[in-house]
Amino acid sequence: MDLNGLNTVQKEAVCAVDGPILVVAGAGSGKTRVLTYRIANLIETHDIFPSNILAITFTNKAASEMKSRIESLVGPVSNQMWIGTFHSICVRILRRDGEKIGYGSDFVIYDTTDQKSALKSCYKELNIDEKMTPLKTYQFKISGAKNDMLTPEAYEGLYGGDFREREFIKLYKRYQAKLKQNQAMDFDDLLLKTLELFQKHPDVLQMYQNKFKFIHVDEYQDTNRAQYELVKYLSGRYHNLFVVGDGDQSIYRWRGADIRNIQEFEKDYVGAKVYKLEQNYRSSQNILSLANSVIKNNPNRRDKMLWTDAAEGDKIQYYKAYDEKDEARNVIEQIKKQIRDSGYSLSDFAILYRTNAQSRAFEDMFMLEGIQYKVLGGAKFYDRKEIKDLMAYLKLIVNHQDDVSFLRVINEPKRSLGDRTIEKIQIYASANQMSLFDACGHAVEIEGISGKALQNIQAFYKMISGLRMRLESEFVTTLYDDLIEQSGIVRAYELEKTIEADGRIDNIYEFRVVVEEFEKRSENPNLRDFLAETSLVSDQDSLNDSDDAVLLMTIHASKGLEFPVVFLVGLEDQLFPSFRSMDDEEALEEERRLCYVGITRAEKCLHVSHAKNRNHFGRYEARIPSVFLKEMDAQLMEGKDGMPEIKTYGDKKTKTISFFDIQTPKKKSNLRSAAPQRVKAPENTAEHFSGYKAGDKVTHKTFGSGMVVSMDQAKDMITIVFDAHGIKKLSASMAPLKTVD
DNA sequence: CACCCCCGGTTTTTT
DNA sequence: ACCGGGGGTG
């Protein structure tokens, strides 16, 4: 194996074979290279069977890229190895052995919309009022419980004593029962049910433990508790676990990711070896320095300092826009200028923003100028009504227990089957313990259904059953064609004769291309796998290198990607950082990491901008610049208006690391040796902790009086319940707190 | 009983 | 863009 293309640390990490290994990989430090070479090296130098290797990536796109890179190094034997996202690997495991925990191999996956529909039925059955508690509230709460790995029963054990939780517990139980009855799992269930399978069936677990002698996890900083446990289980026999990640790029706390998983890896896995990749191969010196000037404001981080051999590069281009239209106009002006002067092409540019809604202004302007662009995420193709309807049809064909999909399509297109008729079917189904679809097979017996309604129900039943019978023997594309023909969905849109309906028809045929591509690519194409794959696509998966278009996406969606020129836009208070992170230290730190991720996507040139005014929910509002702009080192920036004026009204001057501090390896090593002492010295904060204990009454400058609930000395965090502001987590050493006697 | 039109509220980030 | 509710029509 030729490892000459790797630097010393990369080589060391690649060549370390046994035991737990953590690779702390800063942005752009070549972690994908390390992962691929490590796996290729296992196969080629150490004669490990590819079937004994598991690799977990963050997106399906990353998985297929890694797959083809490994294949180019070791050849097609690599097909034997398992590589995919946590969710897709769990699906694979559950298809095989799910029946041991009550799920057949034809279970379907519910996305957030399906989840809402299922919840809505539960609301109805339990007489819960949507106006009192919006669906979303309980939807988040269920996901939160699942992120903490709490089944309804476990949740009840913990909180059952609280009468305010009773409704939720009832709902959560009903929801899980409904999913099982429908033979459906939501995203969180894919992980939890796999864990349940491992817990209840040690033989299954053992089989996988023996199989996966070498396990790899990318983006380990964004694993949640369930994923952590899965990895722990799977690596339980051989302990050959190779994880790669960067605490500074942890941006999914809100969906349960726990940064402690990476921070405490060495504690969790005794004898772990740690390698730090600190040389950046992606960005210019200026971009890197800017990133460092922002991220260093996070108090709780692992010591790490990225450096590069690259030249200083262009200064960061700063622009203060009048409003969001002016911001978009400037971006386009800059793109045109750089294409003209520096020979870039459209696909070299990416526009990164905090929220999907921000894409609008840019899209309008690109459209006006006739410039090719592509928006990742946001109003997704798969979110269109007609695509969701077709997906629901396909799910119902695969799994006729799926009442949620049934309800979605029974009267789409219109079959004169309204609320009353469906209610009658529901009553019959629940009285006879069968699915809504099966009840349609007994439609003649249902009282009050006759005439046209009866005929339509029977026709629907016949159509779906007919398609189901051909599931094994027919091409997926043939089934799809027959479905759109027999369901009459296209015909109904044709009759509308509107531009809107024509657009929907186009989408239906575009979706056929997706089916076709799946069929070509799969070894054993079947509808079940098509649905799973389609349900688990991420934004990045739709990325196509051959398109020459400017890319627009959220910073979250840009994770793991890189672009020659990046526009980081909308750097405004309340927007980025988000207004939701204002009261919460940890959330603010996560926003800062997000900013760091955005900056480090850029290779050669970075533009940052904010608008003084912005249309927000239809209101034109004055905006103030983001605290992150304040933290950026002004010496690295230039702009039309000279230096960003915001630097002058910062309340306290933040120390800026000028790029001289990290430019030479000498200085770098100073920083590296100095910092661990800071991290390893909780004594510094111990006095603050000795001042507090749980139950202490305290006052806070802003939040008023409250009581200490708990403390986390390692993280310097203290949790307090304030009388007027609820629970807050604060920095114990920094927060303006006083004890009250 | 089903269907259509109109109107208003909705958006942090996502597998 | 999509959904729900309200109200009118057939």
mmCIF file of N, CA, C and O in Angstrom, chain A residues 495-562:
data_model
loop_
_atom_site.group_PDB
_atom_site.id
_atom_site.type_symbol
_atom_site.label_atom_id
_atom_site.label_comp_id
_atom_site.label_asym_id
_atom_site.label_seq_id
_atom_site.Cartn_x
_atom_site.Cartn_y
_atom_site.Cartn_z
ATOM 1 N N LEU A 495 -56.884 16.950 -16.353
ATOM 2 C CA LEU A 495 -58.201 17.568 -16.472
ATOM 3 C C LEU A 495 -58.229 18.982 -15.903
ATOM 4 O O LEU A 495 -59.043 19.801 -16.316
ATOM 5 N N GLU A 496 -57.346 19.233 -14.936
ATOM 6 C CA GLU A 496 -57.335 20.554 -14.312
ATOM 7 C C GLU A 496 -56.950 21.642 -15.300
ATOM 8 O O GLU A 496 -57.370 22.782 -15.182
ATOM 9 N N LYS A 497 -56.047 21.278 -16.226
ATOM 10 C CA LYS A 497 -55.583 22.218 -17.245
ATOM 11 C C LYS A 497 -55.056 23.537 -16.665
ATOM 12 O O LYS A 497 -55.398 24.613 -17.143
ATOM 13 N N THR A 498 -54.289 23.415 -15.598
ATOM 14 C CA THR A 498 -53.647 24.613 -15.054
ATOM 15 C C THR A 498 -52.136 24.436 -15.141
ATOM 16 O O THR A 498 -51.637 23.312 -15.254
ATOM 17 N N ILE A 499 -51.423 25.551 -15.076
ATOM 18 C CA ILE A 499 -49.959 25.499 -15.119
ATOM 19 C C ILE A 499 -49.435 24.716 -13.921
ATOM 20 O O ILE A 499 -48.503 23.931 -14.017
ATOM 21 N N GLU A 500 -50.100 24.943 -12.785
ATOM 22 C CA GLU A 500 -49.725 24.275 -11.556
ATOM 23 C C GLU A 500 -49.821 22.749 -11.702
ATOM 24 O O GLU A 500 -48.910 22.016 -11.351
ATOM 25 N N ALA A 501 -50.941 22.305 -12.252
ATOM 26 C CA ALA A 501 -51.158 20.869 -12.410
ATOM 27 C C ALA A 501 -50.170 20.272 -13.411
ATOM 28 O O ALA A 501 -49.679 19.157 -13.222
ATOM 29 N N ASP A 502 -49.870 21.040 -14.463
ATOM 30 C CA ASP A 502 -48.884 20.561 -15.436
ATOM 31 C C ASP A 502 -47.518 20.378 -14.771
ATOM 32 O O ASP A 502 -46.802 19.426 -15.073
ATOM 33 N N GLY A 503 -47.205 21.294 -13.878
ATOM 34 C CA GLY A 503 -45.951 21.176 -13.126
ATOM 35 C C GLY A 503 -45.923 19.886 -12.312
ATOM 36 O O GLY A 503 -44.904 19.204 -12.233
ATOM 37 N N ARG A 504 -47.059 19.560 -11.735
ATOM 38 C CA ARG A 504 -47.137 18.333 -10.926
ATOM 39 C C ARG A 504 -46.941 17.103 -11.806
ATOM 40 O O ARG A 504 -46.299 16.131 -11.399
ATOM 41 N N ILE A 505 -47.507 17.146 -12.987
ATOM 42 C CA ILE A 505 -47.338 16.011 -13.908
ATOM 43 C C ILE A 505 -45.860 15.846 -14.266
ATOM 44 O O ILE A 505 -45.323 14.731 -14.255
ATOM 45 N N ASP A 506 -45.201 16.978 -14.537
ATOM 46 C CA ASP A 506 -43.751 16.923 -14.807
ATOM 47 C C ASP A 506 -43.017 16.243 -13.660
ATOM 48 O O ASP A 506 -42.143 15.411 -13.861
ATOM 49 N N ASN A 507 -43.378 16.631 -12.433
ATOM 50 C CA ASN A 507 -42.721 16.043 -11.265
ATOM 51 C C ASN A 507 -42.943 14.540 -11.183
ATOM 52 O O ASN A 507 -42.052 13.791 -10.803
ATOM 53 N N ILE A 508 -44.153 14.121 -11.534
ATOM 54 C CA ILE A 508 -44.461 12.690 -11.479
ATOM 55 C C ILE A 508 -43.573 11.920 -12.458
ATOM 56 O O ILE A 508 -43.084 10.838 -12.152
ATOM 57 N N TYR A 509 -43.326 12.509 -13.632
ATOM 58 C CA TYR A 509 -42.444 11.831 -14.585
ATOM 59 C C TYR A 509 -40.975 11.976 -14.201
ATOM 60 O O TYR A 509 -40.154 11.111 -14.499
ATOM 61 N N GLU A 510 -40.659 13.069 -13.520
ATOM 62 C CA GLU A 510 -39.288 13.210 -13.030
ATOM 63 C C GLU A 510 -39.017 12.160 -11.948
ATOM 64 O O GLU A 510 -37.922 11.607 -11.858
ATOM 65 N N PHE A 511 -40.030 11.903 -11.151
ATOM 66 C CA PHE A 511 -39.884 10.888 -10.104
ATOM 67 C C PHE A 511 -39.684 9.499 -10.726
ATOM 68 O O PHE A 511 -38.997 8.654 -10.177
ATOM 69 N N ARG A 512 -40.267 9.300 -11.899
ATOM 70 C CA ARG A 512 -40.060 8.030 -12.594
ATOM 71 C C ARG A 512 -38.581 7.841 -12.939
ATOM 72 O O ARG A 512 -38.059 6.727 -12.891
ATOM 73 N N VAL A 513 -37.916 8.926 -13.273
ATOM 74 C CA VAL A 513 -36.487 8.860 -13.576
ATOM 75 C C VAL A 513 -35.712 8.406 -12.333
ATOM 76 O O VAL A 513 -34.759 7.637 -12.429
ATOM 77 N N VAL A 514 -36.166 8.895 -11.165
ATOM 78 C CA VAL A 514 -35.531 8.469 -9.914
ATOM 79 C C VAL A 514 -35.671 6.948 -9.750
ATOM 80 O O VAL A 514 -34.727 6.252 -9.393
ATOM 81 N N VAL A 515 -36.882 6.446 -10.065
ATOM 82 C CA VAL A 515 -37.129 4.995 -9.973
ATOM 83 C C VAL A 515 -36.210 4.247 -10.946
ATOM 84 O O VAL A 515 -35.588 3.242 -10.596
ATOM 85 N N GLU A 516 -36.146 4.774 -12.152
ATOM 86 C CA GLU A 516 -35.316 4.156 -13.193
ATOM 87 C C GLU A 516 -33.850 4.065 -12.779
ATOM 88 O O GLU A 516 -33.211 3.026 -12.944
ATOM 89 N N GLU A 517 -33.351 5.181 -12.236
ATOM 90 C CA GLU A 517 -31.950 5.211 -11.823
ATOM 91 C C GLU A 517 -31.684 4.203 -10.714
ATOM 92 O O GLU A 517 -30.653 3.534 -10.695
ATOM 93 N N PHE A 518 -32.648 4.115 -9.794
ATOM 94 C CA PHE A 518 -32.512 3.137 -8.727
ATOM 95 C C PHE A 518 -32.420 1.722 -9.303
ATOM 96 O O PHE A 518 -31.590 0.910 -8.896
ATOM 97 N N GLU A 519 -33.267 1.460 -10.283
ATOM 98 C CA GLU A 519 -33.331 0.130 -10.868
ATOM 99 C C GLU A 519 -32.016 -0.233 -11.558
ATOM 100 O O GLU A 519 -31.542 -1.368 -11.471
ATOM 101 N N LYS A 520 -31.444 0.742 -12.227
ATOM 102 C CA LYS A 520 -30.171 0.498 -12.938
ATOM 103 C C LYS A 520 -29.043 0.233 -11.956
ATOM 104 O O LYS A 520 -28.165 -0.584 -12.196
ATOM 105 N N ARG A 521 -29.062 0.961 -10.844
ATOM 106 C CA ARG A 521 -27.928 0.941 -9.920
ATOM 107 C C ARG A 521 -27.957 -0.274 -8.985
ATOM 108 O O ARG A 521 -26.910 -0.739 -8.539
ATOM 109 N N SER A 522 -29.158 -0.804 -8.697
ATOM 110 C CA SER A 522 -29.256 -1.872 -7.696
ATOM 111 C C SER A 522 -28.986 -3.241 -8.287
ATOM 112 O O SER A 522 -29.316 -3.508 -9.439
ATOM 113 N N GLU A 523 -28.433 -4.092 -7.461
ATOM 114 C CA GLU A 523 -28.206 -5.470 -7.883
ATOM 115 C C GLU A 523 -29.521 -6.231 -7.925
ATOM 116 O O GLU A 523 -29.782 -7.014 -8.817
ATOM 117 N N ASN A 524 -30.315 -6.003 -6.890
ATOM 118 C CA ASN A 524 -31.597 -6.697 -6.795
ATOM 119 C C ASN A 524 -32.692 -5.664 -6.533
ATOM 120 O O ASN A 524 -33.138 -5.493 -5.408
ATOM 121 N N PRO A 525 -33.083 -4.921 -7.581
ATOM 122 C CA PRO A 525 -33.995 -3.804 -7.346
ATOM 123 C C PRO A 525 -35.369 -4.280 -6.895
ATOM 124 O O PRO A 525 -35.959 -5.170 -7.507
ATOM 125 N N ASN A 526 -35.843 -3.722 -5.797
ATOM 126 C CA ASN A 526 -37.215 -3.998 -5.370
ATOM 127 C C ASN A 526 -37.791 -2.763 -4.714
ATOM 128 O O ASN A 526 -37.062 -1.892 -4.249
ATOM 129 N N LEU A 527 -39.109 -2.714 -4.713
ATOM 130 C CA LEU A 527 -39.818 -1.522 -4.257
ATOM 131 C C LEU A 527 -39.506 -1.176 -2.800
ATOM 132 O O LEU A 527 -39.343 -0.013 -2.441
ATOM 133 N N ARG A 528 -39.412 -2.216 -1.985
ATOM 134 C CA ARG A 528 -39.147 -2.042 -0.562
ATOM 135 C C ARG A 528 -37.853 -1.252 -0.338
ATOM 136 O O ARG A 528 -37.818 -0.285 0.415
ATOM 137 N N ASP A 529 -36.797 -1.668 -1.024
ATOM 138 C CA ASP A 529 -35.517 -0.984 -0.860
ATOM 139 C C ASP A 529 -35.539 0.409 -1.481
ATOM 140 O O ASP A 529 -34.894 1.325 -0.984
ATOM 141 N N PHE A 530 -36.292 0.538 -2.572
ATOM 142 C CA PHE A 530 -36.418 1.865 -3.180
ATOM 143 C C PHE A 530 -37.024 2.838 -2.183
ATOM 144 O O PHE A 530 -36.559 3.967 -2.022
ATOM 145 N N LEU A 531 -38.082 2.410 -1.497
ATOM 146 C CA LEU A 531 -38.752 3.275 -0.541
ATOM 147 C C LEU A 531 -37.831 3.645 0.619
ATOM 148 O O LEU A 531 -37.784 4.802 1.033
ATOM 149 N N ALA A 532 -37.096 2.656 1.126
ATOM 150 C CA ALA A 532 -36.200 2.934 2.244
ATOM 151 C C ALA A 532 -35.144 3.941 1.811
ATOM 152 O O ALA A 532 -34.890 4.931 2.496
ATOM 153 N N GLU A 533 -34.579 3.703 0.643
ATOM 154 C CA GLU A 533 -33.532 4.598 0.148
ATOM 155 C C GLU A 533 -34.068 6.009 -0.032
ATOM 156 O O GLU A 533 -33.448 6.991 0.345
ATOM 157 N N THR A 534 -35.260 6.088 -0.600
ATOM 158 C CA THR A 534 -35.842 7.395 -0.878
ATOM 159 C C THR A 534 -36.237 8.120 0.408
ATOM 160 O O THR A 534 -36.163 9.334 0.482
ATOM 161 N N SER A 535 -36.640 7.357 1.414
ATOM 162 C CA SER A 535 -37.016 7.992 2.679
ATOM 163 C C SER A 535 -35.803 8.520 3.428
ATOM 164 O O SER A 535 -35.916 9.405 4.257
ATOM 165 N N LEU A 536 -34.642 7.948 3.148
ATOM 166 C CA LEU A 536 -33.456 8.308 3.932
ATOM 167 C C LEU A 536 -32.487 9.193 3.163
ATOM 168 O O LEU A 536 -31.349 9.366 3.569
ATOM 169 N N VAL A 537 -32.919 9.786 2.051
ATOM 170 C CA VAL A 537 -32.001 10.672 1.321
ATOM 171 C C VAL A 537 -31.738 11.922 2.125
ATOM 172 O O VAL A 537 -32.610 12.423 2.826
ATOM 173 N N SER A 538 -30.534 12.410 2.037
ATOM 174 C CA SER A 538 -30.223 13.690 2.659
ATOM 175 C C SER A 538 -30.020 14.701 1.535
ATOM 176 O O SER A 538 -29.918 14.336 0.367
ATOM 177 N N ASP A 539 -29.987 15.956 1.910
ATOM 178 C CA ASP A 539 -29.857 17.009 0.909
ATOM 179 C C ASP A 539 -28.646 16.805 0.018
ATOM 180 O O ASP A 539 -28.697 16.978 -1.184
ATOM 181 N N GLN A 540 -27.548 16.453 0.654
ATOM 182 C CA GLN A 540 -26.302 16.336 -0.097
ATOM 183 C C GLN A 540 -26.371 15.219 -1.138
ATOM 184 O O GLN A 540 -25.642 15.262 -2.120
ATOM 185 N N ASP A 541 -27.232 14.224 -0.888
ATOM 186 C CA ASP A 541 -27.286 13.086 -1.790
ATOM 187 C C ASP A 541 -27.706 13.482 -3.201
ATOM 188 O O ASP A 541 -27.413 12.795 -4.165
ATOM 189 N N SER A 542 -28.420 14.599 -3.291
ATOM 190 C CA SER A 542 -28.896 15.013 -4.607
ATOM 191 C C SER A 542 -27.846 15.830 -5.360
ATOM 192 O O SER A 542 -28.062 16.288 -6.468
ATOM 193 N N LEU A 543 -26.718 16.031 -4.720
ATOM 194 C CA LEU A 543 -25.661 16.854 -5.307
ATOM 195 C C LEU A 543 -25.033 16.141 -6.501
ATOM 196 O O LEU A 543 -24.697 14.975 -6.444
ATOM 197 N N ASN A 544 -24.887 16.900 -7.569
ATOM 198 C CA ASN A 544 -24.395 16.332 -8.817
ATOM 199 C C ASN A 544 -23.232 17.190 -9.312
ATOM 200 O O ASN A 544 -23.404 18.361 -9.606
ATOM 201 N N ASP A 545 -22.062 16.576 -9.389
ATOM 202 C CA ASP A 545 -20.868 17.356 -9.704
ATOM 203 C C ASP A 545 -20.886 17.961 -11.106
ATOM 204 O O ASP A 545 -20.199 18.938 -11.370
ATOM 205 N N SER A 546 -21.668 17.388 -11.982
ATOM 206 C CA SER A 546 -21.595 17.825 -13.373
ATOM 207 C C SER A 546 -22.379 19.115 -13.654
ATOM 208 O O SER A 546 -22.166 19.764 -14.665
ATOM 209 N N ASP A 547 -23.282 19.480 -12.754
ATOM 210 C CA ASP A 547 -24.037 20.719 -12.984
ATOM 211 C C ASP A 547 -23.149 21.936 -12.807
ATOM 212 O O ASP A 547 -22.458 22.050 -11.797
ATOM 213 N N ASP A 548 -23.180 22.846 -13.764
ATOM 214 C CA ASP A 548 -22.462 24.098 -13.547
ATOM 215 C C ASP A 548 -23.446 25.140 -13.048
ATOM 216 O O ASP A 548 -24.089 25.839 -13.821
ATOM 217 N N ALA A 549 -23.579 25.212 -11.740
ATOM 218 C CA ALA A 549 -24.537 26.138 -11.154
ATOM 219 C C ALA A 549 -24.038 26.585 -9.792
ATOM 220 O O ALA A 549 -23.311 25.854 -9.112
ATOM 221 N N VAL A 550 -24.423 27.784 -9.408
ATOM 222 C CA VAL A 550 -24.108 28.280 -8.081
ATOM 223 C C VAL A 550 -24.935 27.484 -7.073
ATOM 224 O O VAL A 550 -26.116 27.226 -7.301
ATOM 225 N N LEU A 551 -24.336 27.095 -5.969
ATOM 226 C CA LEU A 551 -25.047 26.297 -4.982
ATOM 227 C C LEU A 551 -25.527 27.157 -3.820
ATOM 228 O O LEU A 551 -24.785 27.991 -3.310
ATOM 229 N N LEU A 552 -26.756 26.938 -3.422
ATOM 230 C CA LEU A 552 -27.319 27.629 -2.258
ATOM 231 C C LEU A 552 -27.739 26.581 -1.247
ATOM 232 O O LEU A 552 -28.427 25.620 -1.596
ATOM 233 N N MET A 553 -27.335 26.756 -0.008
ATOM 234 C CA MET A 553 -27.752 25.791 1.021
ATOM 235 C C MET A 553 -27.561 26.353 2.420
ATOM 236 O O MET A 553 -26.880 27.366 2.609
ATOM 237 N N THR A 554 -28.156 25.687 3.403
ATOM 238 C CA THR A 554 -27.917 26.064 4.789
ATOM 239 C C THR A 554 -26.504 25.624 5.171
ATOM 240 O O THR A 554 -25.917 24.754 4.511
ATOM 241 N N ILE A 555 -25.988 26.221 6.224
ATOM 242 C CA ILE A 555 -24.653 25.832 6.673
ATOM 243 C C ILE A 555 -24.676 24.376 7.122
ATOM 244 O O ILE A 555 -23.730 23.632 6.874
ATOM 245 N N HIS A 556 -25.787 23.966 7.745
ATOM 246 C CA HIS A 556 -25.889 22.560 8.155
ATOM 247 C C HIS A 556 -25.689 21.632 6.960
ATOM 248 O O HIS A 556 -24.979 20.637 7.039
ATOM 249 N N ALA A 557 -26.343 21.972 5.857
ATOM 250 C CA ALA A 557 -26.279 21.102 4.682
ATOM 251 C C ALA A 557 -24.890 21.101 4.051
ATOM 252 O O ALA A 557 -24.560 20.215 3.276
ATOM 253 N N SER A 558 -24.072 22.110 4.362
ATOM 254 C CA SER A 558 -22.760 22.221 3.722
ATOM 255 C C SER A 558 -21.684 21.419 4.441
ATOM 256 O O SER A 558 -20.548 21.341 3.987
ATOM 257 N N LYS A 559 -22.072 20.836 5.551
ATOM 258 C CA LYS A 559 -21.122 20.065 6.342
ATOM 259 C C LYS A 559 -20.388 19.017 5.504
ATOM 260 O O LYS A 559 -21.004 18.252 4.769
ATOM 261 N N GLY A 560 -19.078 19.018 5.591
ATOM 262 C CA GLY A 560 -18.292 18.031 4.847
ATOM 263 C C GLY A 560 -17.978 18.428 3.411
ATOM 264 O O GLY A 560 -17.222 17.752 2.742
ATOM 265 N N LEU A 561 -18.560 19.542 2.943
ATOM 266 C CA LEU A 561 -18.301 19.974 1.563
ATOM 267 C C LEU A 561 -17.269 21.089 1.552
ATOM 268 O O LEU A 561 -16.940 21.664 2.587
ATOM 269 N N GLU A 562 -16.754 21.394 0.359
ATOM 270 C CA GLU A 562 -15.829 22.526 0.231
ATOM 271 C C GLU A 562 -16.018 23.193 -1.113
ATOM 272 O O GLU A 562 -16.445 22.549 -2.082
#
